[in-house]
């Protein structure tokens, strides 16, 4: 590929910012709890100042209703800031450690949590305000400097973030660099100390390869196919309401949204009927489907991807029970429930990340587990059940980043709960103390005791010493 003058100036620009942050890191590392809390509070003010602009930006980017932005993004972010402000002094305390064998090795020790250095935060487009900024909260708390690259698919949001951050921080401390694949590829060449990436497993592999070049540590917040397993004992009204409401939110473009449902055959018809009633009540109150209160699919490529998954499912035998309406001009897809979906259909192989919901049936819990295990470990797993034995069985026989029982995605918003996946759905955990630990180095400081019983053990000659040790080994 030909290198343009623009490319060269971009490379120079990011190198300059990176070098400045690397230098400034040594200063920021010395900041006290009070300094960091003050920064977080200042940032909180800026978030509040721009809350309406954030909602406007995301409406411009994919017609996200304001109410969803305030609830999913602004309010959640403020909660995370407040939680960190309230707990940071505790997290930053030196942790004294008792030696495991004081009679042999009688040192005193403590663990300090020091910043990792320069952090690169790469954000997604689907809940971009919160998901790009919550890692920044952890990064500030940890005492790092940060370069943020928001998603290019939400350009209004990305421009707003740049403005907000510039208003609150010097470039040497936190900065936003906008761009797409080319710019991110250049940025990934820089020797960051940590990369905090939120996005797809496919791009995460690119990120991890780049991180390997510099042995940078990574947090990868990814996605996957989250199952919802419904038991006969579940309250079906609440179950359907919560699953379908979750699926319609953000038009299903949420990393840990229910991807497919596993239900006993005997409950299938009732599930479909209740889903239909819920959607009619929620979206047809004024006659036609209320597209005003419903998000767009982010871009044409994703709209076409979802259409392909839908067409392929139908071509391989799926029945469209609810929805199935694709409005190409609006780039909107109504919440859609599919049954009789083949496990070989593309919709059961790829993460859906949209408002399509396959309903699969199972006859025994073992069969449900078998289906779940055929798919990569998910970010979320949901059990709808009032039978604790069944719930425990499902939890014990599966794995996922997190699990909510009798609701969806509840484990994904509280700063006290670790957020993250496992293998294909992610590496590392964020939020609250977990995010702080992710972006700090737990450094052990050991102070040797003045009196060490066996100080001279390793001083030759070794004659007779091996026997002493062997004697002690049991
Ligand atoms: P994506 O992986 O396409 O993009 C994420 C970021 O990576 C963007 O900033 C983008 O510019 C950059 N990028 C894209 N291609 C790149 C490349 N080849 N090289 C370098 N950088 C590149 O993901 P997305 O479409 O923004 O988001 C959807 C995915 O993210 C889904 O898989 C979803 O499950 C996942 N997700 C996970 C979480 C979570 O918290 N675990 C949250 C939201 C989304």
XYZ file of N, CA, C and O in Angstrom, residues 276-422:
588
model
N -45.510 -12.198 21.346
C -46.335 -11.449 20.405
C -47.152 -10.374 21.145
O -47.192 -9.214 20.731
N -47.766 -10.778 22.246
C -48.588 -9.850 23.037
C -47.705 -8.711 23.560
O -48.057 -7.535 23.458
N -46.527 -9.071 24.087
C -45.645 -8.036 24.636
C -45.274 -7.011 23.557
O -45.359 -5.795 23.768
N -44.867 -7.508 22.390
C -44.423 -6.588 21.333
C -45.582 -5.722 20.843
O -45.405 -4.534 20.551
N -46.780 -6.317 20.769
C -47.963 -5.521 20.347
C -48.201 -4.399 21.356
O -48.408 -3.246 20.985
N -48.140 -4.744 22.648
C -48.365 -3.731 23.684
C -47.294 -2.651 23.648
O -47.582 -1.467 23.809
N -46.054 -3.090 23.459
C -44.939 -2.140 23.568
C -44.780 -1.278 22.319
O -44.453 -0.094 22.417
N -44.974 -1.867 21.169
C -44.600 -1.148 19.936
C -45.770 -0.774 19.021
O -45.584 -0.059 18.045
N -46.977 -1.301 19.306
C -48.103 -0.995 18.409
C -49.182 -0.173 19.109
O -50.314 -0.102 18.633
N -48.822 0.463 20.227
C -49.829 1.209 21.005
C -50.501 2.296 20.159
O -51.662 2.617 20.364
N -49.740 2.845 19.196
C -50.319 3.947 18.403
C -50.715 3.490 16.994
O -50.835 4.306 16.082
N -50.863 2.197 16.784
C -51.239 1.714 15.445
C -50.106 0.961 14.800
O -49.904 -0.222 15.077
N -49.316 1.674 13.956
C -48.185 1.021 13.294
C -47.040 0.792 14.277
O -47.004 1.393 15.350
N -46.100 -0.043 13.874
C -44.918 -0.296 14.707
C -44.235 1.043 15.012
O -43.993 1.846 14.108
N -43.924 1.262 16.269
C -43.360 2.530 16.720
C -41.842 2.557 16.494
O -41.057 2.279 17.405
N -41.451 2.923 15.278
C -40.017 2.924 14.959
C -39.261 4.060 15.666
O -38.042 4.025 15.761
N -39.998 5.066 16.130
C -39.359 6.197 16.831
C -38.635 5.722 18.101
O -37.574 6.219 18.451
N -39.266 4.730 18.777
C -38.687 4.247 20.038
C -37.829 2.999 19.827
O -37.715 2.154 20.721
N -37.249 2.889 18.663
C -36.541 1.661 18.326
C -35.284 1.994 17.524
O -35.345 2.742 16.531
N -34.147 1.421 17.934
C -32.852 1.764 17.324
C -32.706 1.229 15.895
O -33.248 0.179 15.555
N -31.853 1.958 15.162
C -31.451 1.465 13.839
C -30.385 0.384 14.003
O -29.693 0.343 15.020
N -30.234 -0.421 12.965
C -29.043 -1.279 12.893
C -27.903 -0.338 12.501
O -28.084 0.552 11.663
N -26.751 -0.533 13.097
C -25.707 0.482 13.046
C -25.303 0.908 11.620
O -25.094 2.084 11.362
N -25.191 -0.041 10.708
C -24.839 0.340 9.334
C -25.361 -0.718 8.351
O -25.919 -1.753 8.761
N -25.153 -0.437 7.092
C -25.689 -1.309 6.042
C -25.076 -2.708 6.113
O -25.759 -3.705 5.935
N -23.776 -2.733 6.411
C -23.080 -4.032 6.462
C -23.712 -4.926 7.536
O -23.951 -6.122 7.309
N -24.008 -4.347 8.687
C -24.618 -5.151 9.753
C -26.066 -5.493 9.442
O -26.541 -6.577 9.787
N -26.772 -4.562 8.777
C -28.149 -4.839 8.355
C -28.140 -6.041 7.386
O -28.918 -6.993 7.547
N -27.230 -6.003 6.430
C -27.147 -7.093 5.445
C -26.715 -8.410 6.093
O -27.178 -9.483 5.708
N -25.832 -8.302 7.074
C -25.397 -9.507 7.796
C -26.595 -10.157 8.493
O -26.797 -11.376 8.412
N -27.421 -9.337 9.137
C -28.591 -9.872 9.847
C -29.612 -10.437 8.861
O -30.246 -11.467 9.120
N -29.754 -9.782 7.722
C -30.690 -10.275 6.687
C -30.212 -11.642 6.184
O -30.999 -12.562 5.988
N -28.885 -11.749 6.025
C -28.314 -13.030 5.562
C -28.583 -14.129 6.594
O -28.999 -15.244 6.224
N -28.381 -13.807 7.882
C -28.627 -14.818 8.929
C -30.100 -15.235 8.920
O -30.429 -16.424 9.064
N -30.990 -14.265 8.759
C -32.436 -14.529 8.754
C -32.797 -15.393 7.532
O -33.466 -16.429 7.663
N -32.334 -14.973 6.363
C -32.667 -15.704 5.122
C -32.146 -17.137 5.175
O -32.826 -18.075 4.774
N -30.940 -17.276 5.672
C -30.342 -18.605 5.759
C -31.133 -19.492 6.730
O -31.366 -20.677 6.464
N -31.569 -18.890 7.862
C -32.346 -19.666 8.847
C -33.651 -20.140 8.205
O -34.019 -21.324 8.320
N -34.319 -19.228 7.504
C -35.602 -19.581 6.874
C -35.370 -20.641 5.786
O -36.119 -21.629 5.683
N -34.308 -20.449 5.009
C -34.015 -21.402 3.921
C -33.702 -22.791 4.482
O -33.907 -23.801 3.809
N -33.196 -22.850 5.724
C -32.861 -24.162 6.304
C -33.982 -24.673 7.223
O -33.759 -25.535 8.064
N -35.184 -24.085 7.073
C -36.365 -24.669 7.728
C -36.961 -23.905 8.879
O -37.944 -24.353 9.479
N -36.396 -22.725 9.228
C -36.932 -21.995 10.388
C -38.299 -21.391 10.085
O -38.586 -21.008 8.944
N -39.151 -21.314 11.122
C -40.449 -20.639 10.995
C -40.352 -19.263 11.640
O -39.796 -19.127 12.732
N -40.920 -18.266 10.975
C -40.949 -16.921 11.552
C -42.234 -16.809 12.369
O -43.325 -16.807 11.823
N -42.094 -16.752 13.695
C -43.274 -16.761 14.569
C -43.746 -15.346 14.890
O -44.934 -15.094 14.996
N -42.795 -14.457 15.078
C -43.125 -13.067 15.407
C -42.148 -12.192 14.631
O -40.978 -12.543 14.482
N -42.597 -11.029 14.177
C -41.701 -10.073 13.510
C -41.331 -10.512 12.111
O -42.198 -10.852 11.301
N -40.037 -10.489 11.825
C -39.574 -10.848 10.489
C -39.716 -9.691 9.517
O -39.604 -9.874 8.307
N -39.946 -8.480 10.037
C -40.123 -7.324 9.147
C -38.800 -6.557 9.053
O -38.275 -6.084 10.069
N -38.295 -6.461 7.839
C -37.037 -5.753 7.584
C -37.359 -4.467 6.816
O -37.888 -4.535 5.722
N -37.055 -3.329 7.400
C -37.313 -2.037 6.746
C -35.974 -1.502 6.252
O -35.259 -0.810 6.982
N -35.662 -1.814 4.998
C -34.327 -1.500 4.495
C -34.035 -0.003 4.510
O -32.940 0.413 4.909
N -35.051 0.780 4.100
C -34.818 2.241 4.026
C -34.553 2.824 5.409
O -33.734 3.718 5.576
N -35.264 2.304 6.408
C -35.080 2.807 7.786
C -33.867 2.178 8.451
O -33.403 2.625 9.483
N -33.388 1.098 7.880
C -32.326 0.257 8.461
C -32.757 -0.251 9.842
O -32.007 -0.238 10.817
N -34.021 -0.701 9.895
C -34.545 -1.231 11.159
C -35.132 -2.625 10.922
O -35.690 -2.888 9.848
N -34.987 -3.465 11.926
C -35.518 -4.836 11.849
C -36.363 -5.053 13.097
O -35.862 -4.884 14.216
N -37.611 -5.419 12.913
C -38.468 -5.627 14.088
C -37.994 -6.854 14.874
O -37.472 -7.810 14.283
N -38.205 -6.834 16.197
C -37.841 -8.015 16.987
C -38.499 -9.257 16.391
O -39.701 -9.246 16.107
N -37.684 -10.277 16.186
C -38.120 -11.439 15.416
C -37.861 -12.730 16.176
O -36.740 -12.942 16.659
N -38.902 -13.545 16.287
C -38.751 -14.832 16.967
C -38.837 -15.945 15.925
O -39.780 -15.989 15.123
N -37.837 -16.820 15.954
C -37.782 -17.924 14.984
C -37.832 -19.259 15.719
O -37.204 -19.402 16.776
N -38.561 -20.213 15.169
C -38.534 -21.568 15.735
C -38.064 -22.538 14.659
O -37.885 -22.150 13.495
N -37.901 -23.786 15.077
C -37.464 -24.836 14.152
C -36.139 -24.475 13.464
O -35.943 -24.749 12.282
N -35.266 -23.838 14.241
C -33.986 -23.399 13.672
C -32.993 -24.557 13.728
O -32.822 -25.186 14.786
N -32.341 -24.814 12.605
C -31.353 -25.894 12.564
C -30.095 -25.451 13.314
O -29.651 -24.303 13.165
N -29.518 -26.362 14.093
C -28.275 -26.006 14.799
C -27.118 -25.827 13.806
O -26.062 -25.322 14.160
N -27.357 -26.248 12.562
C -26.325 -26.042 11.543
C -26.488 -24.727 10.791
O -25.630 -24.364 9.987
N -27.593 -24.019 11.036
C -27.808 -22.748 10.326
C -26.783 -21.727 10.817
O -26.322 -21.780 11.965
N -26.450 -20.769 9.934
C -25.443 -19.748 10.281
C -25.850 -18.983 11.537
O -24.999 -18.605 12.346
N -27.143 -18.791 11.729
C -27.623 -18.031 12.896
C -27.276 -18.733 14.215
O -27.217 -18.098 15.261
N -27.037 -20.040 14.159
C -26.629 -20.767 15.367
C -25.108 -20.958 15.433
O -24.584 -21.557 16.363
N -24.413 -20.428 14.433
C -22.941 -20.551 14.424
C -22.282 -19.213 14.757
O -21.193 -19.171 15.322
N -22.916 -18.114 14.332
C -22.314 -16.788 14.527
C -23.056 -16.033 15.625
O -24.243 -16.277 15.838
N -22.355 -15.096 16.257
C -23.030 -14.199 17.211
C -24.049 -13.376 16.418
O -23.728 -12.830 15.362
N -25.290 -13.276 16.916
C -26.334 -12.589 16.131
C -26.178 -11.070 16.235
O -26.170 -10.367 15.230
N -26.081 -10.536 17.431
C -25.880 -9.097 17.639
C -26.920 -8.264 16.882
O -26.616 -7.335 16.147
N -28.170 -8.630 17.085
C -29.286 -7.949 16.431
C -30.574 -8.540 16.956
O -30.571 -9.480 17.764
N -31.751 -8.026 16.486
C -33.024 -8.390 17.115
C -33.650 -9.687 16.598
O -34.868 -9.758 16.442
N -32.825 -10.677 16.315
C -33.346 -11.975 15.871
C -33.161 -12.976 17.011
O -32.086 -13.033 17.606
N -34.210 -13.762 17.283
C -34.129 -14.669 18.428
C -34.573 -16.088 18.065
O -35.774 -16.355 17.956
N -33.622 -17.005 17.886
C -33.992 -18.403 17.642
C -34.440 -19.082 18.941
O -33.814 -18.911 19.981
N -35.529 -19.827 18.854
C -36.034 -20.594 20.001
C -35.794 -22.065 19.683
O -36.346 -22.593 18.712
N -34.987 -22.700 20.514
C -34.715 -24.130 20.339
C -35.393 -24.887 21.478
O -35.534 -24.329 22.570
N -35.765 -26.116 21.243
C -36.398 -26.867 22.328
C -35.438 -27.952 22.838
O -34.544 -28.397 22.125
N -35.664 -28.331 24.109
C -34.871 -29.434 24.685
C -35.808 -30.322 25.493
O -36.842 -29.862 25.989
N -35.458 -31.600 25.591
C -36.309 -32.486 26.394
C -35.698 -32.784 27.757
O -36.418 -32.974 28.723
N -34.364 -32.856 27.829
C -33.738 -33.107 29.138
C -32.683 -32.030 29.380
O -32.179 -31.421 28.427
N -32.327 -31.834 30.641
C -31.309 -30.806 30.948
C -29.969 -31.187 30.327
O -29.202 -30.324 29.898
N -29.721 -32.492 30.237
C -28.462 -32.956 29.638
C -28.403 -32.530 28.163
O -27.348 -32.147 27.656
N -29.555 -32.582 27.517
C -29.593 -32.192 26.095
C -29.327 -30.688 25.949
O -28.598 -30.252 25.046
N -29.902 -29.905 26.863
C -29.677 -28.450 26.833
C -28.188 -28.152 27.013
O -27.604 -27.344 26.284
N -27.573 -28.854 27.958
C -26.137 -28.644 28.225
C -25.312 -28.999 26.974
O -24.369 -28.285 26.617
N -25.697 -30.062 26.316
C -24.953 -30.503 25.123
C -24.973 -29.408 24.045
O -23.945 -29.111 23.430
N -26.137 -28.810 23.856
C -26.251 -27.744 22.837
C -25.355 -26.561 23.236
O -24.595 -26.039 22.420
N -25.416 -26.183 24.503
C -24.626 -25.022 24.966
C -23.129 -25.294 24.801
O -22.366 -24.426 24.366
N -22.720 -26.527 25.110
C -21.281 -26.843 25.061
C -20.730 -26.913 23.640
O -19.517 -26.873 23.443
N -21.629 -27.051 22.665
C -21.140 -27.094 21.275
C -20.704 -25.716 20.788
O -20.082 -25.581 19.745
N -21.090 -24.696 21.548
C -20.826 -23.317 21.125
C -19.767 -22.733 22.058
O -19.660 -23.112 23.224
N -18.960 -21.764 21.517
C -17.911 -21.130 22.331
C -18.473 -20.571 23.637
O -19.624 -20.139 23.685
N -17.619 -20.529 24.647
C -18.055 -20.027 25.964
C -18.626 -18.608 25.847
O -17.956 -17.713 25.337
N -19.860 -18.407 26.315
C -20.496 -17.092 26.118
C -20.140 -16.057 27.182
O -19.614 -16.399 28.249
N -20.470 -14.814 26.884
C -20.254 -13.721 27.834
C -21.328 -13.747 28.917
O -21.061 -13.470 30.086
N -22.551 -14.075 28.508
C -23.654 -14.165 29.466
C -24.378 -15.489 29.303
O -24.399 -16.062 28.204
N -24.940 -15.986 30.392
C -25.782 -17.185 30.338
C -26.925 -16.941 31.305
O -26.699 -16.482 32.423
N -28.138 -17.233 30.858
C -29.323 -16.903 31.650
C -30.135 -18.152 31.954
O -30.351 -18.984 31.061
N -30.538 -18.260 33.200
C -31.393 -19.374 33.604
C -32.686 -18.768 34.125
O -32.656 -17.887 34.999
N -33.799 -19.219 33.571
C -35.110 -18.792 34.070
C -35.738 -20.002 34.729
O -36.122 -20.969 34.051
N -35.796 -19.968 36.059
C -36.227 -21.151 36.784
C -36.564 -20.786 38.215
O -35.943 -19.897 38.797
N -37.538 -21.483 38.778
C -37.797 -21.339 40.212
C -37.491 -22.654 40.910
O -38.009 -22.934 41.991
N -36.660 -23.450 40.268
C -36.252 -24.740 40.812
C -34.741 -24.642 41.032
O -33.962 -24.668 40.063
N -34.341 -24.497 42.298
C -32.927 -24.217 42.558
C -32.023 -25.375 42.137
O -30.879 -25.165 41.746
N -32.555 -26.602 42.169
C -31.730 -27.751 41.737
C -31.406 -27.640 40.251
O -30.270 -27.862 39.824
N -32.421 -27.269 39.469
C -32.216 -27.108 38.017
C -31.228 -25.958 37.769
O -30.283 -26.097 36.988
N -31.447 -24.851 38.444
C -30.577 -23.676 38.255
C -29.124 -24.048 38.567
O -28.219 -23.773 37.770
N -28.917 -24.696 39.714
C -27.553 -25.076 40.101
C -26.949 -26.038 39.092
O -25.763 -25.946 38.769
N -27.774 -26.968 38.603
C -27.278 -27.943 37.627
C -26.753 -27.214 36.379
O -25.653 -27.499 35.899
N -27.537 -26.272 35.893
C -27.128 -25.544 34.678
C -25.843 -24.754 34.960
O -24.897 -24.779 34.174
N -25.799 -24.088 36.096
C -24.600 -23.281 36.407
C -23.365 -24.186 36.532
O -22.304 -23.886 35.981
N -23.535 -25.326 37.215
C -22.373 -26.212 37.437
C -21.880 -26.875 36.158
O -20.705 -27.197 36.030
N -22.779 -27.063 35.189
C -22.383 -27.806 33.991
C -22.061 -26.914 32.789
O -21.893 -27.400 31.676
N -22.036 -25.602 33.017
C -21.705 -24.686 31.919
C -20.681 -23.682 32.431
O -20.339 -23.685 33.611
N -20.214 -22.811 31.539
C -19.382 -21.690 31.976
C -19.781 -20.476 31.151
O -20.271 -20.602 30.028
N -19.572 -19.304 31.716
C -19.839 -18.063 30.973
C -19.151 -16.929 31.723
O -18.779 -17.098 32.892
N -18.998 -15.785 31.045
C -18.394 -14.628 31.710
C -19.154 -14.291 32.980
O -18.583 -14.033 34.027
N -20.474 -14.273 32.885
C -21.337 -14.011 34.041
C -22.702 -14.618 33.785
O -23.019 -14.983 32.641
N -23.493 -14.713 34.848
C -24.829 -15.325 34.722
C -25.845 -14.516 35.514
O -25.551 -14.068 36.614
N -27.002 -14.327 34.933
C -28.114 -13.759 35.690
C -29.212 -14.817 35.726
O -29.508 -15.449 34.705
N -29.785 -14.999 36.902
C -30.890 -15.950 37.056
C -32.192 -15.146 37.103
O -32.305 -14.172 37.850
N -33.131 -15.539 36.259
C -34.459 -14.915 36.178
C -34.462 -13.474 35.684
O -35.360 -12.694 36.003
N -33.443 -13.114 34.950
C -33.463 -11.843 34.198
C -32.318 -11.894 33.192
O -31.583 -12.898 33.139
N -32.176 -10.824 32.418
C -31.077 -10.792 31.452
C -30.144 -9.626 31.759
O -30.602 -8.563 32.199
N -28.862 -9.848 31.557
C -27.825 -8.796 31.553
C -27.644 -8.048 32.868
O -26.920 -7.063 32.905
N -28.292 -8.512 33.930
C -28.209 -7.786 35.193
C -26.781 -7.783 35.750
O -26.402 -6.884 36.506
N -26.016 -8.791 35.380
C -24.644 -8.883 35.893
C -23.696 -7.945 35.144
O -22.502 -7.955 35.401
N -24.236 -7.145 34.233
C -23.358 -6.372 33.361
C -23.303 -4.893 33.672
O -22.659 -4.144 32.960
N -23.966 -4.457 34.714
C -24.018 -3.011 34.929
C -23.525 -2.558 36.300
O -23.224 -1.396 36.479
N -23.453 -3.463 37.245
C -23.119 -3.057 38.610
C -21.599 -3.013 38.794
O -20.917 -4.003 38.549
N -21.063 -1.871 39.228
C -19.599 -1.771 39.360
C -18.994 -2.695 40.408
O -17.782 -2.893 40.426
N -19.845 -3.291 41.274
C -19.302 -4.194 42.289
C -19.081 -5.595 41.711
O -18.478 -6.450 42.362
N -19.598 -5.828 40.498
C -19.552 -7.173 39.912
C -18.548 -7.201 38.762
O -18.526 -6.283 37.942
N -17.680 -8.229 38.695
C -16.699 -8.258 37.601
C -17.364 -8.427 36.245
O -18.279 -9.226 36.088
N -16.906 -7.649 35.292
C -17.466 -7.711 33.942
C -16.415 -8.293 33.008
O -15.295 -7.795 32.942
N -16.787 -9.342 32.284
C -15.835 -9.881 31.318
C -16.215 -11.278 30.905
O -17.102 -11.896 31.503
N -15.542 -11.760 29.896
C -15.872 -13.062 29.344
C -14.881 -14.119 29.747
O -14.090 -13.952 30.694
N -14.919 -15.201 28.991
C -13.993 -16.302 29.237
C -13.623 -16.882 27.869
O -14.509 -17.166 27.067
